[in-house]
């Protein structure tokens, strides 16, 4: 354990070096412009009325389409008519059901051999949030990540120089696949045990929280490594990811306070991960622990690990099958030598689609109860991590995300959330108790789109209040402030969150 602590400190030191590197990539802004942006993005202290542009959380890309089950599936509102065709084709690939090889549908084969889903939309249904399986159902939008502590000098070197975010389980790989094609055994089944945790609020109300503990049964390839670490993850909503990708690295790193020098009890650390696109250490932005730096890398790893497909950034035809799974490695795949099951043009269209899934407009921003809840949210210290505003880079990858004032309510940094939410599974620089601050935009429309309110990384929370009550560690003070609220204050706070 002492050696592993040294490795984490080395990773932290390397992260500091990487911070210098990425800071040098900052979008060019004049001092006058930087000062104006700093003033615009500072959290407000006036809660008597809505702020200017608050109705548009995604800037000019904000969607004002009807509030129905498809509200997360709309294109950036500032997209030209000509570019909407690419968005729609990307949508079709996102929904495509892949089939096993060999098949007559050669543009759709290559599934697996091991997989968690047959399409992107199977997990991100209507581009919304996944959920843990109901009793007796197979997991379809929740998966289990697997890894072990480094065992050899080579594995320690890989982790410390950030070429590997984790060391996969030797037989089962980086995540458990509970489905497979014919002739190849699926790896096993996620099983959950629930413990009830009671929380008494200041007004006497009691909230019963559900604490899940996940394990794997029906292992088809023998026992796992005795030090295997398991982390359950539900699929996060897809809206606004292109805008998050367009936030200047320097603006995110400026919020980091790893040694809590300002003494507010909130640190915030960037996760620094390896980019397969640039072959360099890069700021992590996506995933529950900010383990992926860009949308293409996130997409490539989802294709590989969730569906078992090769693409330009992850070229293994067998997905997450390991050397120990010989039949899986030898099974037919869906591409000719030197090609990919997801060819470059198809891959780019999915990335374009993902970048341009619009954030819906706010609702009820001038409602007195919402404004009161906003004041309570800010006054309780929630904005210490859930930073309200950024201005995106001018040189964003797509024009729709360029130089927009956005309201994601995240700082994109890692925070220690305490033992209650810990998975004890490090990922790059993220420790076993750290998670990236989740964006809050669109959270009030979760039930409209997904039909449920299962929140947090494993979907344990069954609503906004439960999600708040699970906050610990650096968020303990803000969580305790909510526990101490009157019922009327609590309802106002929740009304504000529902308006996001």
Coordinates of C-alpha atoms in Angstrom, one line a residue:
X1 CA 0.0 0.0 0.0
X2 CA 3.0 2.3 0.7
X3 CA 4.3 1.8 -2.8
X4 CA 1.0 2.5 -4.3
X5 CA 0.8 5.7 -2.3
X6 CA 4.2 6.7 -3.8
X7 CA 2.8 5.9 -7.3
X8 CA -0.2 8.2 -6.7
X9 CA 2.1 11.0 -5.6
X10 CA 4.2 10.6 -8.7
X11 CA 1.1 10.7 -10.8
X12 CA 0.0 13.9 -9.0
X13 CA 3.4 15.5 -9.7
X14 CA 3.2 14.5 -13.3
X15 CA -0.3 16.0 -13.4
X16 CA 1.2 19.3 -12.2
X17 CA 3.6 19.2 -15.1
X18 CA 0.8 18.4 -17.5
X19 CA -1.1 21.4 -16.1
X20 CA 1.7 23.6 -17.3
X21 CA 1.6 22.0 -20.7
X22 CA -2.1 22.3 -21.2
X23 CA -2.2 25.9 -19.8
X24 CA 0.1 26.9 -22.6
X25 CA -2.6 25.8 -25.1
X26 CA -5.0 28.5 -23.9
X27 CA -7.2 30.3 -26.4
X28 CA -5.7 33.7 -27.1
X29 CA -7.6 36.4 -25.3
X30 CA -6.6 40.0 -24.8
X31 CA -6.3 41.2 -21.2
X32 CA -9.4 43.3 -21.6
X33 CA -11.4 40.4 -23.0
X34 CA -10.2 38.1 -20.3
X35 CA -11.3 40.6 -17.7
X36 CA -14.7 40.9 -19.3
X37 CA -15.1 37.1 -19.4
X38 CA -14.0 36.8 -15.7
X39 CA -16.7 39.3 -14.8
X40 CA -19.4 37.6 -16.8
X41 CA -18.6 34.1 -15.4
X42 CA -18.4 35.1 -11.7
X43 CA -21.2 33.6 -9.7
X44 CA -23.9 36.2 -9.1
X45 CA -24.8 37.7 -5.7
X46 CA -28.1 39.2 -6.9
X47 CA -31.0 36.7 -6.7
X48 CA -33.8 39.2 -7.1
X49 CA -34.2 38.4 -10.8
X50 CA -32.8 36.0 -13.5
X51 CA -29.4 36.9 -14.9
X52 CA -29.0 38.0 -18.5
X53 CA -28.8 35.0 -20.9
X54 CA -29.7 32.5 -18.0
X55 CA -32.5 31.2 -20.2
X56 CA -29.8 29.9 -22.6
X57 CA -27.6 27.3 -20.7
X58 CA -26.0 26.2 -24.0
X59 CA -25.5 29.7 -25.4
X60 CA -26.7 30.1 -28.9
X61 CA -26.8 26.3 -29.3
X62 CA -29.6 26.1 -26.7
X63 CA -32.6 24.2 -27.9
X64 CA -36.1 25.5 -27.4
X65 CA -37.9 22.5 -28.8
X66 CA -41.0 21.0 -27.0
X67 CA -40.3 19.4 -23.6
X68 CA -41.0 15.7 -24.5
X69 CA -39.1 12.4 -24.5
X70 CA -37.0 13.7 -27.4
X71 CA -35.8 17.0 -25.8
X72 CA -32.3 15.7 -25.4
X73 CA -32.0 14.6 -29.0
X74 CA -32.2 18.0 -30.7
X75 CA -29.3 19.6 -32.7
X76 CA -27.5 22.8 -31.7
X77 CA -29.9 25.6 -32.4
X78 CA -27.2 27.6 -34.2
X79 CA -26.5 24.8 -36.7
X80 CA -27.0 25.5 -40.4
X81 CA -29.6 23.6 -42.3
X82 CA -26.9 22.0 -44.5
X83 CA -25.1 20.6 -41.4
X84 CA -28.2 19.1 -40.0
X85 CA -28.0 16.3 -42.6
X86 CA -24.7 15.2 -41.0
X87 CA -26.4 15.4 -37.5
X88 CA -29.2 13.2 -38.7
X89 CA -26.9 10.6 -40.3
X90 CA -24.9 10.6 -37.1
X91 CA -28.1 10.0 -35.2
X92 CA -28.8 7.0 -37.4
X93 CA -25.4 5.5 -36.6
X94 CA -25.9 6.2 -32.9
X95 CA -29.1 4.2 -33.0
X96 CA -27.8 1.4 -35.3
X97 CA -28.2 -2.1 -34.0
X98 CA -24.9 -4.0 -34.7
X99 CA -25.0 -7.7 -35.5
X100 CA -22.4 -10.5 -35.2
X101 CA -20.1 -11.5 -38.0
X102 CA -20.2 -12.9 -40.6
X103 CA -23.4 -11.2 -41.8
X104 CA -25.0 -10.0 -45.1
X105 CA -25.3 -6.6 -43.5
X106 CA -21.6 -5.9 -43.8
X107 CA -21.9 -2.3 -42.8
X108 CA -23.4 -3.3 -39.4
X109 CA -21.5 -6.4 -38.4
X110 CA -18.7 -6.9 -36.0
X111 CA -20.7 -7.0 -32.8
X112 CA -18.7 -8.3 -29.8
X113 CA -17.7 -11.0 -29.5
X114 CA -18.3 -9.8 -25.9
X115 CA -20.5 -6.7 -25.4
X116 CA -22.8 -4.8 -23.0
X117 CA -25.0 -3.3 -25.7
X118 CA -25.8 -3.6 -29.4
X119 CA -26.0 0.1 -30.0
X120 CA -25.0 3.5 -28.5
X121 CA -28.6 4.2 -27.8
X122 CA -29.1 1.0 -25.9
X123 CA -27.3 2.7 -23.0
X124 CA -28.0 6.3 -23.8
X125 CA -31.7 5.8 -24.5
X126 CA -33.0 9.0 -26.1
X127 CA -29.5 10.5 -25.3
X128 CA -30.5 10.4 -21.7
X129 CA -29.3 8.8 -18.5
X130 CA -29.0 5.1 -17.8
X131 CA -30.3 3.3 -14.7
X132 CA -29.4 0.2 -12.6
X133 CA -31.4 -2.9 -13.7
X134 CA -34.7 -3.7 -11.9
X135 CA -34.8 -6.9 -9.9
X136 CA -34.6 -9.9 -12.3
X137 CA -33.5 -7.9 -15.3
X138 CA -30.1 -8.0 -17.0
X139 CA -28.0 -4.9 -16.8
X140 CA -28.4 -2.9 -20.0
X141 CA -27.4 0.7 -19.2
X142 CA -25.2 0.0 -16.2
X143 CA -21.8 -1.8 -16.4
X144 CA -19.0 -2.8 -14.1
X145 CA -15.5 -1.4 -14.6
X146 CA -12.7 -3.8 -13.6
X147 CA -9.0 -3.2 -12.7
X148 CA -6.3 -4.3 -10.3
X149 CA -3.4 -2.5 -8.6
X150 CA -0.2 -2.5 -10.7
X151 CA 1.6 -5.9 -10.2
X152 CA 4.9 -5.5 -12.1
X153 CA 7.5 -2.8 -12.7
X154 CA 6.2 -2.4 -16.3
X155 CA 2.6 -1.9 -15.0
X156 CA 3.8 0.6 -12.5
X157 CA 5.7 2.4 -15.2
X158 CA 2.6 2.5 -17.4
X159 CA 0.5 4.0 -14.7
X160 CA 3.0 6.6 -13.5
X161 CA 3.8 7.9 -17.0
X162 CA 0.0 8.0 -17.7
X163 CA 0.0 5.7 -20.7
X164 CA -2.5 3.6 -18.8
X165 CA -5.4 4.9 -16.7
X166 CA -5.7 1.5 -15.0
X167 CA -4.4 -2.1 -15.1
X168 CA -7.2 -4.2 -16.4
X169 CA -8.3 -7.5 -14.7
X170 CA -5.9 -10.1 -16.4
X171 CA -8.7 -12.4 -17.7
X172 CA -11.9 -10.3 -17.9
X173 CA -10.3 -7.0 -19.1
X174 CA -11.3 -3.4 -18.3
X175 CA -15.0 -4.1 -17.8
X176 CA -17.5 -6.9 -17.4
X177 CA -19.4 -7.8 -20.6
X178 CA -22.6 -9.6 -19.7
X179 CA -23.6 -10.4 -23.3
X180 CA -21.8 -12.3 -26.1
X181 CA -22.3 -13.6 -29.6
X182 CA -23.1 -17.3 -30.3
X183 CA -20.3 -19.7 -29.5
X184 CA -18.5 -17.3 -27.0
X185 CA -19.5 -17.4 -23.3
X186 CA -20.6 -14.1 -21.8
X187 CA -18.3 -13.1 -18.9
X188 CA -20.8 -13.1 -16.0
X189 CA -23.7 -11.2 -14.4
X190 CA -23.7 -8.1 -12.2
X191 CA -25.5 -8.7 -8.9
X192 CA -26.4 -6.1 -6.3
X193 CA -27.1 -6.1 -2.6
X194 CA -28.9 -3.1 -1.1
X195 CA -28.3 -1.7 2.4
X196 CA -30.7 1.0 3.8
X197 CA -29.1 4.1 5.3
X198 CA -31.4 6.5 7.2
X199 CA -30.9 10.3 7.2
X200 CA -32.9 12.5 9.5
X201 CA -33.4 16.1 8.3
X202 CA -33.6 19.1 10.6
X203 CA -37.4 19.3 10.3
X204 CA -37.7 15.6 11.5
X205 CA -38.3 14.1 8.1
X206 CA -36.4 10.8 7.5
X207 CA -35.0 9.9 4.1
X208 CA -34.2 6.2 3.5
X209 CA -31.2 5.9 1.1
X210 CA -30.3 2.8 -0.8
X211 CA -26.6 1.9 -0.7
X212 CA -25.7 -0.7 -3.4
X213 CA -22.8 -3.2 -3.3
X214 CA -22.1 -4.9 -6.6
X215 CA -20.5 -8.3 -7.2
X216 CA -20.2 -10.6 -10.2
X217 CA -21.8 -14.1 -10.4
X218 CA -21.7 -16.9 -13.0
X219 CA -18.1 -16.1 -14.0
X220 CA -17.5 -18.0 -17.2
X221 CA -13.7 -17.7 -17.4
X222 CA -12.7 -18.7 -13.9
X223 CA -12.2 -16.6 -10.7
X224 CA -11.1 -13.0 -11.0
X225 CA -7.8 -11.7 -9.6
X226 CA -8.1 -11.5 -5.8
X227 CA -7.3 -7.8 -5.8
X228 CA -10.0 -6.9 -8.5
X229 CA -11.6 -3.5 -8.0
X230 CA -15.2 -3.1 -9.3
X231 CA -16.8 0.2 -10.1
X232 CA -20.4 0.4 -11.3
X233 CA -21.3 3.1 -13.9
X234 CA -24.5 4.1 -15.4
X235 CA -24.6 5.8 -18.8
X236 CA -24.5 9.6 -18.4
X237 CA -26.7 12.0 -20.5
X238 CA -25.2 13.1 -23.8
X239 CA -26.4 16.8 -24.0
X240 CA -23.8 19.6 -24.1
X241 CA -20.7 17.4 -24.3
X242 CA -19.4 19.4 -27.3
X243 CA -19.6 22.6 -25.2
X244 CA -17.8 21.0 -22.3
X245 CA -15.0 19.9 -24.8
X246 CA -14.8 23.6 -26.0
X247 CA -14.1 25.0 -22.5
X248 CA -10.5 26.4 -22.4
X249 CA -8.2 24.1 -20.4
X250 CA -6.8 27.2 -18.7
X251 CA -10.2 28.2 -17.4
X252 CA -10.6 24.7 -15.8
X253 CA -7.1 24.5 -14.4
X254 CA -7.6 28.0 -12.9
X255 CA -10.3 26.5 -10.6
X256 CA -8.0 23.8 -9.3
X257 CA -6.9 24.1 -5.7
X258 CA -5.4 20.7 -4.8
X259 CA -3.9 21.9 -1.5
X260 CA -6.9 24.0 -0.6
X261 CA -4.9 27.1 -0.2
X262 CA -8.0 29.3 0.1
X263 CA -9.1 27.2 3.1
X264 CA -12.7 26.7 2.0
X265 CA -12.5 22.9 2.4
X266 CA -12.8 22.3 -1.4
X267 CA -9.7 21.2 -3.4
X268 CA -10.5 20.2 -6.9
X269 CA -7.9 18.4 -9.0
X270 CA -7.7 17.9 -12.8
X271 CA -7.4 14.3 -14.0
X272 CA -4.5 14.0 -16.4
X273 CA -4.9 11.1 -18.9
X274 CA -3.2 9.8 -21.9
X275 CA -4.5 11.0 -25.3
X276 CA -4.3 8.4 -28.1
X277 CA -4.9 11.2 -30.6
X278 CA -1.9 13.4 -29.5
X279 CA 0.2 10.7 -27.7
X280 CA 0.5 13.2 -24.8
X281 CA -0.8 13.7 -21.3
X282 CA -4.0 15.7 -21.5
X283 CA -6.7 17.1 -19.3
X284 CA -9.4 14.5 -18.7
X285 CA -13.0 15.8 -19.2
X286 CA -15.4 12.9 -19.8
X287 CA -16.6 10.0 -17.8
X288 CA -17.5 9.8 -14.1
X289 CA -13.8 10.2 -13.2
X290 CA -12.8 12.4 -16.1
X291 CA -10.9 9.5 -17.5
X292 CA -11.3 10.5 -21.2
X293 CA -9.8 13.7 -22.7
X294 CA -11.9 14.1 -25.9
X295 CA -15.2 13.1 -27.4
X296 CA -13.5 10.9 -30.1
X297 CA -11.5 9.0 -27.5
X298 CA -14.6 8.5 -25.3
X299 CA -16.5 7.3 -28.4
X300 CA -13.8 4.9 -29.5
X301 CA -13.5 3.3 -26.1
X302 CA -17.3 3.0 -25.9
X303 CA -17.4 1.3 -29.3
X304 CA -14.6 -1.0 -28.2
X305 CA -15.6 -1.9 -24.6
X306 CA -19.4 -1.6 -24.7
X307 CA -20.1 -3.0 -28.2
X308 CA -16.9 -4.7 -29.2
X309 CA -16.1 -2.7 -32.3
X310 CA -12.8 -1.4 -33.7
X311 CA -12.5 2.3 -34.8
X312 CA -9.7 4.6 -35.8
X313 CA -8.7 5.3 -32.1
X314 CA -9.2 1.7 -30.9
X315 CA -8.2 -0.8 -33.5
X316 CA -8.7 -4.2 -31.8
X317 CA -11.3 -6.2 -33.6
X318 CA -12.2 -8.2 -30.5
X319 CA -12.9 -5.2 -28.3
X320 CA -12.2 -6.0 -24.6
X321 CA -11.4 -9.7 -25.1
X322 CA -8.1 -10.5 -23.4
X323 CA -5.3 -13.0 -24.3
X324 CA -6.8 -15.4 -21.8
X325 CA -10.1 -15.5 -23.9
X326 CA -8.8 -17.4 -26.9
X327 CA -12.2 -18.3 -28.5
X328 CA -13.2 -14.6 -28.2
X329 CA -10.0 -13.4 -29.9
X330 CA -10.4 -16.0 -32.7
X331 CA -14.1 -15.3 -33.4
X332 CA -15.0 -13.6 -36.8
X333 CA -15.0 -9.9 -37.0
X334 CA -16.6 -7.3 -39.2
X335 CA -13.7 -5.6 -41.1
X336 CA -11.1 -6.5 -43.7
X337 CA -7.4 -6.3 -42.8
X338 CA -6.3 -2.7 -42.3
X339 CA -9.9 -1.5 -41.9
X340 CA -12.2 -0.9 -39.0
X341 CA -15.6 -2.1 -38.1
X342 CA -16.5 1.5 -37.5
X343 CA -14.8 3.2 -40.5
X344 CA -13.4 6.8 -40.2
X345 CA -16.4 8.5 -41.9
X346 CA -18.9 6.7 -39.7
X347 CA -16.8 7.4 -36.6
X348 CA -16.6 11.2 -37.5
X349 CA -20.4 11.4 -37.9
X350 CA -21.0 9.9 -34.5
X351 CA -18.6 12.4 -33.0
X352 CA -20.3 15.2 -34.8
X353 CA -23.7 14.1 -33.6
X354 CA -22.4 13.8 -30.0
X355 CA -20.8 17.3 -30.1
X356 CA -24.1 18.9 -31.2
X357 CA -26.7 17.4 -28.9
X358 CA -28.2 20.6 -27.6
X359 CA -28.9 21.6 -24.0
X360 CA -32.6 22.5 -23.5
X361 CA -33.6 26.0 -22.4
X362 CA -34.1 26.7 -18.7
X363 CA -37.6 26.8 -17.3
X364 CA -39.3 29.0 -14.7
X365 CA -36.2 31.2 -14.3
X366 CA -38.2 34.1 -12.9
X367 CA -40.4 32.0 -10.6
X368 CA -39.9 33.4 -7.0
X369 CA -39.4 30.0 -5.6
X370 CA -36.8 29.1 -8.2
X371 CA -34.9 32.3 -7.5
X372 CA -35.1 31.6 -3.7
X373 CA -33.7 28.1 -4.4
X374 CA -31.0 29.5 -6.5
X375 CA -29.9 31.8 -3.6
X376 CA -29.9 28.8 -1.3
X377 CA -27.9 26.7 -3.8
X378 CA -25.2 29.5 -4.1
X379 CA -25.3 30.3 -0.3
X380 CA -24.9 26.7 0.7
X381 CA -21.6 26.5 -1.2
X382 CA -22.7 24.2 -3.9
X383 CA -21.1 26.5 -6.5
X384 CA -17.7 25.7 -5.0
X385 CA -17.8 22.6 -7.3
X386 CA -20.9 23.1 -9.5
X387 CA -19.5 26.3 -11.1
X388 CA -22.3 28.0 -13.0
X389 CA -20.7 29.6 -16.1
X390 CA -17.9 29.4 -18.6
X391 CA -17.2 31.1 -22.0
X392 CA -16.0 28.5 -24.6
X393 CA -13.0 28.8 -26.9
X394 CA -13.2 30.7 -30.2
X395 CA -11.3 27.9 -31.9
X396 CA -13.6 25.1 -30.9
X397 CA -13.6 22.0 -33.1
X398 CA -17.1 22.8 -34.5
X399 CA -18.4 26.4 -35.0
X400 CA -21.6 25.7 -33.1
X401 CA -19.6 25.6 -29.8
X402 CA -17.4 28.6 -30.5
X403 CA -17.3 31.5 -28.0
X404 CA -20.5 30.7 -26.2
X405 CA -21.6 31.7 -22.6
X406 CA -22.7 28.4 -21.2
X407 CA -24.1 27.3 -17.8
X408 CA -23.1 23.7 -17.2
X409 CA -22.8 23.9 -13.3
X410 CA -19.6 21.9 -13.2
X411 CA -15.9 22.8 -12.7
X412 CA -14.8 19.6 -14.6
X413 CA -12.5 18.8 -11.7
X414 CA -12.1 15.8 -9.4
X415 CA -13.3 16.1 -5.8
X416 CA -13.1 13.8 -2.8
X417 CA -16.8 12.8 -2.2
X418 CA -16.2 10.8 0.9
X419 CA -16.5 7.1 1.8
X420 CA -20.2 7.0 1.1
X421 CA -19.7 7.2 -2.7
X422 CA -16.2 5.7 -2.8
X423 CA -15.5 2.9 -5.3
X424 CA -11.9 2.5 -4.1
X425 CA -10.8 2.1 -7.7
X426 CA -8.2 4.7 -8.9
X427 CA -8.4 5.9 -12.5
X428 CA -5.4 7.8 -13.8
X429 CA -4.9 10.6 -11.2
X430 CA -8.4 10.1 -9.7
X431 CA -8.4 8.3 -6.3
X432 CA -10.9 5.8 -5.1
X433 CA -12.9 8.5 -3.4
X434 CA -12.8 11.2 -6.2
X435 CA -15.4 11.9 -8.9
X436 CA -15.6 14.6 -11.5
X437 CA -18.3 17.2 -10.7
X438 CA -21.3 16.1 -12.7
X439 CA -22.8 18.8 -15.0
X440 CA -26.3 19.8 -13.8
X441 CA -27.8 21.2 -17.0
X442 CA -30.8 19.3 -18.0
X443 CA -31.1 17.4 -14.7
X444 CA -34.6 18.6 -14.2
X445 CA -35.7 16.9 -17.4
X446 CA -34.3 13.5 -16.5
X447 CA -37.7 11.9 -15.8
X448 CA -39.2 13.4 -19.0
X449 CA -36.5 11.8 -21.1
X450 CA -35.5 8.6 -19.3
X451 CA -38.6 7.9 -17.3
X452 CA -36.8 7.7 -14.0
X453 CA -34.7 9.9 -11.6
X454 CA -31.8 7.5 -10.9
X455 CA -28.8 9.8 -10.3
X456 CA -25.1 9.6 -9.3
X457 CA -22.5 7.3 -10.9
X458 CA -24.3 4.0 -10.1
X459 CA -27.9 5.3 -10.1
X460 CA -28.3 4.7 -6.4
X461 CA -30.1 8.0 -5.8
X462 CA -33.8 8.0 -6.6
X463 CA -34.2 11.8 -6.8
X464 CA -32.4 15.1 -6.4
X465 CA -32.6 15.2 -2.6
X466 CA -31.2 11.6 -2.2
X467 CA -28.3 12.6 -4.6
X468 CA -27.5 15.6 -2.4
X469 CA -27.6 13.5 0.8
X470 CA -25.0 11.1 -0.6
X471 CA -22.5 14.0 -0.9
X472 CA -19.7 13.8 1.6
X473 CA -16.0 14.6 1.7
X474 CA -15.4 18.1 0.2
X475 CA -19.2 18.5 -0.2
X476 CA -20.0 17.5 3.4
X477 CA -20.5 21.2 4.5
X478 CA -22.9 21.9 1.6
X479 CA -24.8 18.7 2.2
X480 CA -25.1 19.5 5.9
X481 CA -26.5 22.9 5.0
X482 CA -29.3 21.2 3.0
X483 CA -30.0 18.8 5.9
X484 CA -30.4 21.8 8.1
X485 CA -33.0 23.6 5.9
X486 CA -36.6 24.0 6.6
X487 CA -39.1 22.1 4.4
X488 CA -39.9 25.3 2.5
X489 CA -36.2 26.0 1.9
X490 CA -35.6 22.5 0.7
X491 CA -38.5 22.6 -1.7
X492 CA -37.2 25.9 -3.1
X493 CA -33.7 24.4 -3.6
X494 CA -35.2 21.4 -5.5
X495 CA -37.4 23.7 -7.6
X496 CA -34.2 25.5 -8.7
X497 CA -32.5 22.2 -9.6
X498 CA -35.6 21.1 -11.5
X499 CA -35.4 24.3 -13.6
X500 CA -31.9 23.5 -14.8

